[in-house]
Amino acid sequence: LDEAQNSTPEQMKMFLTRLGFNSKMVVTGDLTQRDLPRTRSGLADAERVLGDIDDVSFCRLSGKDVVRHCLVAAIVTAYDRADA
């Protein structure tokens, strides 16, 4: 599931509860790019609800992980500083 920051908590639950046997699931998203300002993010909600469950992991990336144009990394860093 890509762009999960734009899912609602209900959509995220629906997606996650469809996991089948012998399967893996990867959910990606960036909470700083949420396009639903008046709605809770399903991604943020999932981290809050599922953070203590074994076999569920959350990996946070930073501007250092950006592998696009070098200016994109600088933009991400600037926004991180502004949010701090």
GROMACS .gro file of N, CA, C and O in nm:
model
  336
    1LEU      N    1   0.086  -0.117   0.000
    1LEU     CA    2   0.000   0.000   0.000
    1LEU      C    3   0.090   0.122   0.000
    1LEU      O    4   0.168   0.141   0.092
    2ASP      N    5   0.080   0.203  -0.102
    2ASP     CA    6   0.162   0.324  -0.113
    2ASP      C    7   0.075   0.445  -0.082
    2ASP      O    8  -0.047   0.441  -0.096
    3GLU      N    9   0.138   0.552  -0.039
    3GLU     CA   10   0.070   0.677  -0.004
    3GLU      C   11  -0.030   0.655   0.110
    3GLU      O   12  -0.137   0.715   0.114
    4ALA      N   13   0.007   0.571   0.206
    4ALA     CA   14  -0.083   0.534   0.315
    4ALA      C   15  -0.117   0.651   0.407
    4ALA      O   16  -0.215   0.643   0.481
    5GLN      N   17  -0.039   0.757   0.402
    5GLN     CA   18  -0.072   0.873   0.484
    5GLN      C   19  -0.207   0.932   0.446
    5GLN      O   20  -0.269   1.003   0.525
    6ASN      N   21  -0.255   0.902   0.327
    6ASN     CA   22  -0.384   0.953   0.281
    6ASN      C   23  -0.498   0.855   0.301
    6ASN      O   24  -0.609   0.878   0.253
    7SER      N   25  -0.473   0.747   0.373
    7SER     CA   26  -0.581   0.653   0.405
    7SER      C   27  -0.647   0.697   0.535
    7SER      O   28  -0.586   0.761   0.620
    8THR      N   29  -0.773   0.660   0.550
    8THR     CA   30  -0.840   0.682   0.678
    8THR      C   31  -0.809   0.564   0.769
    8THR      O   32  -0.768   0.457   0.721
    9PRO      N   33  -0.830   0.577   0.899
    9PRO     CA   34  -0.810   0.462   0.987
    9PRO      C   35  -0.895   0.342   0.946
    9PRO      O   36  -0.849   0.228   0.954
   10GLU      N   37  -1.016   0.367   0.899
   10GLU     CA   38  -1.103   0.257   0.857
   10GLU      C   39  -1.048   0.186   0.733
   10GLU      O   40  -1.052   0.063   0.724
   11GLN      N   41  -0.997   0.263   0.638
   11GLN     CA   42  -0.938   0.202   0.518
   11GLN      C   43  -0.813   0.123   0.554
   11GLN      O   44  -0.791   0.014   0.500
   12MET      N   45  -0.731   0.176   0.644
   12MET     CA   46  -0.609   0.105   0.685
   12MET      C   47  -0.645  -0.027   0.752
   12MET      O   48  -0.586  -0.131   0.722
   13LYS      N   49  -0.741  -0.026   0.842
   13LYS     CA   50  -0.783  -0.150   0.909
   13LYS      C   51  -0.833  -0.250   0.806
   13LYS      O   52  -0.799  -0.369   0.812
   14MET      N   53  -0.915  -0.204   0.710
   14MET     CA   54  -0.967  -0.292   0.607
   14MET      C   55  -0.851  -0.357   0.529
   14MET      O   56  -0.850  -0.477   0.506
   15PHE      N   57  -0.752  -0.278   0.492
   15PHE     CA   58  -0.639  -0.329   0.416
   15PHE      C   59  -0.558  -0.429   0.499
   15PHE      O   60  -0.530  -0.540   0.453
   16LEU      N   61  -0.522  -0.391   0.620
   16LEU     CA   62  -0.435  -0.476   0.703
   16LEU      C   63  -0.501  -0.607   0.741
   16LEU      O   64  -0.432  -0.709   0.759
   17THR      N   65  -0.630  -0.609   0.754
   17THR     CA   66  -0.699  -0.733   0.796
   17THR      C   67  -0.720  -0.828   0.679
   17THR      O   68  -0.781  -0.934   0.697
   18ARG      N   69  -0.668  -0.795   0.561
   18ARG     CA   70  -0.677  -0.885   0.446
   18ARG      C   71  -0.549  -0.966   0.426
   18ARG      O   72  -0.537  -1.041   0.330
   19LEU      N   73  -0.454  -0.956   0.519
   19LEU     CA   74  -0.328  -1.029   0.508
   19LEU      C   75  -0.354  -1.180   0.508
   19LEU      O   76  -0.424  -1.232   0.595
   20GLY      N   77  -0.298  -1.250   0.410
   20GLY     CA   78  -0.319  -1.394   0.399
   20GLY      C   79  -0.204  -1.474   0.458
   20GLY      O   80  -0.099  -1.420   0.491
   21PHE      N   81  -0.223  -1.603   0.470
   21PHE     CA   82  -0.119  -1.692   0.520
   21PHE      C   83   0.002  -1.688   0.428
   21PHE      O   84  -0.012  -1.676   0.306
   22ASN      N   85   0.121  -1.700   0.486
   22ASN     CA   86   0.247  -1.700   0.412
   22ASN      C   87   0.264  -1.574   0.327
   22ASN      O   88   0.321  -1.580   0.218
   23SER      N   89   0.214  -1.464   0.376
   23SER     CA   90   0.221  -1.337   0.303
   23SER      C   91   0.297  -1.233   0.384
   23SER      O   92   0.311  -1.245   0.505
   24LYS      N   93   0.343  -1.134   0.315
   24LYS     CA   94   0.403  -1.017   0.378
   24LYS      C   95   0.331  -0.895   0.324
   24LYS      O   96   0.279  -0.896   0.213
   25MET      N   97   0.331  -0.791   0.402
   25MET     CA   98   0.264  -0.669   0.362
   25MET      C   99   0.360  -0.553   0.387
   25MET      O  100   0.425  -0.547   0.491
   26VAL      N  101   0.368  -0.463   0.292
   26VAL     CA  102   0.449  -0.342   0.307
   26VAL      C  103   0.357  -0.223   0.287
   26VAL      O  104   0.286  -0.215   0.187
   27VAL      N  105   0.361  -0.133   0.381
   27VAL     CA  106   0.281  -0.011   0.376
   27VAL      C  107   0.378   0.106   0.377
   27VAL      O  108   0.466   0.112   0.464
   28THR      N  109   0.366   0.196   0.282
   28THR     CA  110   0.455   0.312   0.278
   28THR      C  111   0.374   0.441   0.282
   28THR      O  112   0.259   0.445   0.238
   29GLY      N  113   0.437   0.542   0.335
   29GLY     CA  114   0.372   0.672   0.339
   29GLY      C  115   0.460   0.773   0.410
   29GLY      O  116   0.554   0.737   0.480
   30ASP      N  117   0.427   0.897   0.395
   30ASP     CA  118   0.501   1.007   0.456
   30ASP      C  119   0.399   1.099   0.519
   30ASP      O  120   0.323   1.168   0.450
   31LEU      N  121   0.394   1.101   0.652
   31LEU     CA  122   0.295   1.181   0.722
   31LEU      C  123   0.308   1.330   0.692
   31LEU      O  124   0.210   1.405   0.705
   32THR      N  125   0.424   1.374   0.650
   32THR     CA  126   0.441   1.516   0.616
   32THR      C  127   0.377   1.549   0.482
   32THR      O  128   0.367   1.666   0.447
   33GLN      N  129   0.333   1.448   0.409
   33GLN     CA  130   0.270   1.471   0.279
   33GLN      C  131   0.121   1.437   0.280
   33GLN      O  132   0.061   1.411   0.176
   34ARG      N  133   0.062   1.440   0.398
   34ARG     CA  134  -0.080   1.407   0.410
   34ARG      C  135  -0.164   1.512   0.338
   34ARG      O  136  -0.147   1.631   0.357
   35ASP      N  137  -0.257   1.465   0.256
   35ASP     CA  138  -0.344   1.554   0.181
   35ASP      C  139  -0.485   1.562   0.240
   35ASP      O  140  -0.573   1.622   0.180
   36LEU      N  141  -0.505   1.498   0.353
   36LEU     CA  142  -0.637   1.495   0.416
   36LEU      C  143  -0.630   1.567   0.552
   36LEU      O  144  -0.632   1.504   0.656
   37PRO      N  145  -0.622   1.699   0.552
   37PRO     CA  146  -0.596   1.771   0.678
   37PRO      C  147  -0.704   1.758   0.783
   37PRO      O  148  -0.677   1.771   0.901
   38ARG      N  149  -0.828   1.732   0.745
   38ARG     CA  150  -0.936   1.726   0.843
   38ARG      C  151  -0.969   1.583   0.885
   38ARG      O  152  -1.062   1.561   0.959
   39THR      N  153  -0.892   1.489   0.837
   39THR     CA  154  -0.917   1.348   0.866
   39THR      C  155  -0.793   1.289   0.932
   39THR      O  156  -0.681   1.322   0.894
   40ARG      N  157  -0.813   1.203   1.030
   40ARG     CA  158  -0.699   1.133   1.089
   40ARG      C  159  -0.635   1.044   0.984
   40ARG      O  160  -0.702   0.986   0.901
   41SER      N  161  -0.505   1.032   0.990
   41SER     CA  162  -0.432   0.948   0.895
   41SER      C  163  -0.435   0.803   0.941
   41SER      O  164  -0.404   0.773   1.057
   42GLY      N  165  -0.470   0.714   0.849
   42GLY     CA  166  -0.466   0.572   0.880
   42GLY      C  167  -0.326   0.523   0.911
   42GLY      O  168  -0.308   0.431   0.991
   43LEU      N  169  -0.226   0.586   0.851
   43LEU     CA  170  -0.087   0.548   0.877
   43LEU      C  171  -0.048   0.583   1.020
   43LEU      O  172   0.009   0.501   1.091
   44ALA      N  173  -0.078   0.705   1.062
   44ALA     CA  174  -0.046   0.747   1.199
   44ALA      C  175  -0.124   0.662   1.299
   44ALA      O  176  -0.070   0.621   1.403
   45ASP      N  177  -0.247   0.635   1.269
   45ASP     CA  178  -0.331   0.553   1.356
   45ASP      C  179  -0.277   0.411   1.368
   45ASP      O  180  -0.272   0.355   1.477
   46ALA      N  181  -0.232   0.354   1.256
   46ALA     CA  182  -0.176   0.218   1.258
   46ALA      C  183  -0.051   0.212   1.345
   46ALA      O  184  -0.033   0.116   1.421
   47GLU      N  185   0.033   0.312   1.337
   47GLU     CA  186   0.154   0.312   1.421
   47GLU      C  187   0.117   0.320   1.568
   47GLU      O  188   0.177   0.252   1.652
   48ARG      N  189   0.019   0.399   1.601
   48ARG     CA  190  -0.026   0.412   1.740
   48ARG      C  191  -0.085   0.281   1.790
   48ARG      O  192  -0.053   0.234   1.899
   49VAL      N  193  -0.168   0.217   1.710
   49VAL     CA  194  -0.239   0.096   1.751
   49VAL      C  195  -0.152  -0.029   1.747
   49VAL      O  196  -0.161  -0.115   1.835
   50LEU      N  197  -0.064  -0.039   1.647
   50LEU     CA  198   0.010  -0.163   1.622
   50LEU      C  199   0.156  -0.159   1.667
   50LEU      O  200   0.227  -0.258   1.650
   51GLY      N  201   0.200  -0.049   1.723
   51GLY     CA  202   0.342  -0.032   1.756
   51GLY      C  203   0.402  -0.136   1.847
   51GLY      O  204   0.522  -0.160   1.842
   52ASP      N  205   0.323  -0.201   1.931
   52ASP     CA  206   0.375  -0.299   2.027
   52ASP      C  207   0.355  -0.444   1.983
   52ASP      O  208   0.383  -0.535   2.060
   53ILE      N  209   0.308  -0.466   1.862
   53ILE     CA  210   0.283  -0.603   1.816
   53ILE      C  211   0.410  -0.661   1.754
   53ILE      O  212   0.472  -0.599   1.668
   54ASP      N  213   0.447  -0.781   1.800
   54ASP     CA  214   0.561  -0.852   1.740
   54ASP      C  215   0.534  -0.875   1.593
   54ASP      O  216   0.419  -0.894   1.551
   55ASP      N  217   0.637  -0.872   1.513
   55ASP     CA  218   0.631  -0.893   1.368
   55ASP      C  219   0.571  -0.775   1.292
   55ASP      O  220   0.547  -0.786   1.172
   56VAL      N  221   0.543  -0.666   1.360
   56VAL     CA  222   0.503  -0.542   1.294
   56VAL      C  223   0.615  -0.443   1.319
   56VAL      O  224   0.653  -0.418   1.434
   57SER      N  225   0.672  -0.389   1.212
   57SER     CA  226   0.785  -0.297   1.224
   57SER      C  227   0.755  -0.166   1.153
   57SER      O  228   0.683  -0.163   1.053
   58PHE      N  229   0.812  -0.061   1.206
   58PHE     CA  230   0.802   0.071   1.145
   58PHE      C  231   0.942   0.122   1.119
   58PHE      O  232   1.028   0.117   1.207
   59CYS      N  233   0.966   0.169   1.000
   59CYS     CA  234   1.097   0.220   0.960
   59CYS      C  235   1.079   0.365   0.918
   59CYS      O  236   1.002   0.394   0.827
   60ARG      N  237   1.148   0.454   0.985
   60ARG     CA  238   1.138   0.597   0.952
   60ARG      C  239   1.261   0.639   0.872
   60ARG      O  240   1.373   0.609   0.911
   61LEU      N  241   1.236   0.705   0.762
   61LEU     CA  242   1.344   0.754   0.677
   61LEU      C  243   1.357   0.905   0.696
   61LEU      O  244   1.264   0.972   0.741
   62SER      N  245   1.472   0.957   0.660
   62SER     CA  246   1.495   1.102   0.671
   62SER      C  247   1.543   1.155   0.537
   62SER      O  248   1.551   1.082   0.438
   63GLY      N  249   1.577   1.281   0.534
   63GLY     CA  250   1.628   1.342   0.412
   63GLY      C  251   1.753   1.274   0.360
   63GLY      O  252   1.780   1.276   0.240
   64LYS      N  253   1.829   1.210   0.448
   64LYS     CA  254   1.950   1.138   0.407
   64LYS      C  255   1.918   1.018   0.319
   64LYS      O  256   2.002   0.968   0.247
   65ASP      N  257   1.794   0.970   0.328
   65ASP     CA  258   1.752   0.853   0.253
   65ASP      C  259   1.696   0.886   0.115
   65ASP      O  260   1.665   0.796   0.038
   66VAL      N  261   1.682   1.013   0.086
   66VAL     CA  262   1.626   1.055  -0.042
   66VAL      C  263   1.726   1.025  -0.153
   66VAL      O  264   1.842   1.068  -0.146
   67VAL      N  265   1.682   0.953  -0.254
   67VAL     CA  266   1.771   0.918  -0.365
   67VAL      C  267   1.721   0.981  -0.495
   67VAL      O  268   1.724   0.922  -0.600
   68ARG      N  269   1.672   1.102  -0.482
   68ARG     CA  270   1.630   1.179  -0.597
   68ARG      C  271   1.733   1.289  -0.619
   68ARG      O  272   1.845   1.282  -0.571
   69HIS      N  273   1.692   1.390  -0.686
   69HIS     CA  274   1.776   1.506  -0.708
   69HIS      C  275   1.825   1.558  -0.573
   69HIS      O  276   1.750   1.558  -0.475
   70CYS      N  277   1.948   1.602  -0.562
   70CYS     CA  278   2.005   1.647  -0.435
   70CYS      C  279   1.924   1.762  -0.375
   70CYS      O  280   1.919   1.779  -0.254
   71LEU      N  281   1.859   1.840  -0.457
   71LEU     CA  282   1.776   1.949  -0.407
   71LEU      C  283   1.657   1.897  -0.327
   71LEU      O  284   1.613   1.959  -0.230
   72VAL      N  285   1.606   1.779  -0.362
   72VAL     CA  286   1.493   1.721  -0.289
   72VAL      C  287   1.535   1.692  -0.145
   72VAL      O  288   1.460   1.720  -0.051
   73ALA      N  289   1.654   1.640  -0.124
   73ALA     CA  290   1.703   1.614   0.012
   73ALA      C  291   1.712   1.744   0.091
   73ALA      O  292   1.675   1.749   0.209
   74ALA      N  293   1.757   1.851   0.029
   74ALA     CA  294   1.765   1.981   0.095
   74ALA      C  295   1.626   2.033   0.131
   74ALA      O  296   1.606   2.091   0.239
   75ILE      N  297   1.529   2.011   0.045
   75ILE     CA  298   1.392   2.054   0.071
   75ILE      C  299   1.334   1.976   0.188
   75ILE      O  300   1.272   2.035   0.279
   76VAL      N  301   1.353   1.845   0.190
   76VAL     CA  302   1.303   1.763   0.302
   76VAL      C  303   1.365   1.808   0.433
   76VAL      O  304   1.297   1.823   0.534
   77THR      N  305   1.496   1.833   0.433
   77THR     CA  306   1.565   1.879   0.552
   77THR      C  307   1.510   2.012   0.601
   77THR      O  308   1.489   2.033   0.719
   78ALA      N  309   1.487   2.104   0.508
   78ALA     CA  310   1.433   2.236   0.544
   78ALA      C  311   1.296   2.223   0.609
   78ALA      O  312   1.268   2.290   0.709
   79TYR      N  313   1.211   2.138   0.553
   79TYR     CA  314   1.078   2.118   0.612
   79TYR      C  315   1.086   2.051   0.748
   79TYR      O  316   1.012   2.084   0.841
   80ASP      N  317   1.178   1.956   0.766
   80ASP     CA  318   1.198   1.892   0.896
   80ASP      C  319   1.239   1.994   1.000
   80ASP      O  320   1.191   1.993   1.113
   81ARG      N  321   1.330   2.084   0.962
   81ARG     CA  322   1.374   2.190   1.055
   81ARG      C  323   1.258   2.283   1.090
   81ARG      O  324   1.241   2.323   1.205
   82ALA      N  325   1.177   2.317   0.992
   82ALA     CA  326   1.064   2.406   1.016
   82ALA      C  327   0.960   2.344   1.107
   82ALA      O  328   0.894   2.414   1.184
   83ASP      N  329   0.944   2.212   1.100
   83ASP     CA  330   0.846   2.143   1.183
   83ASP      C  331   0.896   2.120   1.326
   83ASP      O  332   0.816   2.092   1.414
   84ALA      N  333   1.026   2.129   1.345
   84ALA     CA  334   1.084   2.100   1.479
   84ALA      C  335   1.062   2.215   1.576
   84ALA      O  336   1.034   2.324   1.546
   0.00000   0.00000   0.00000
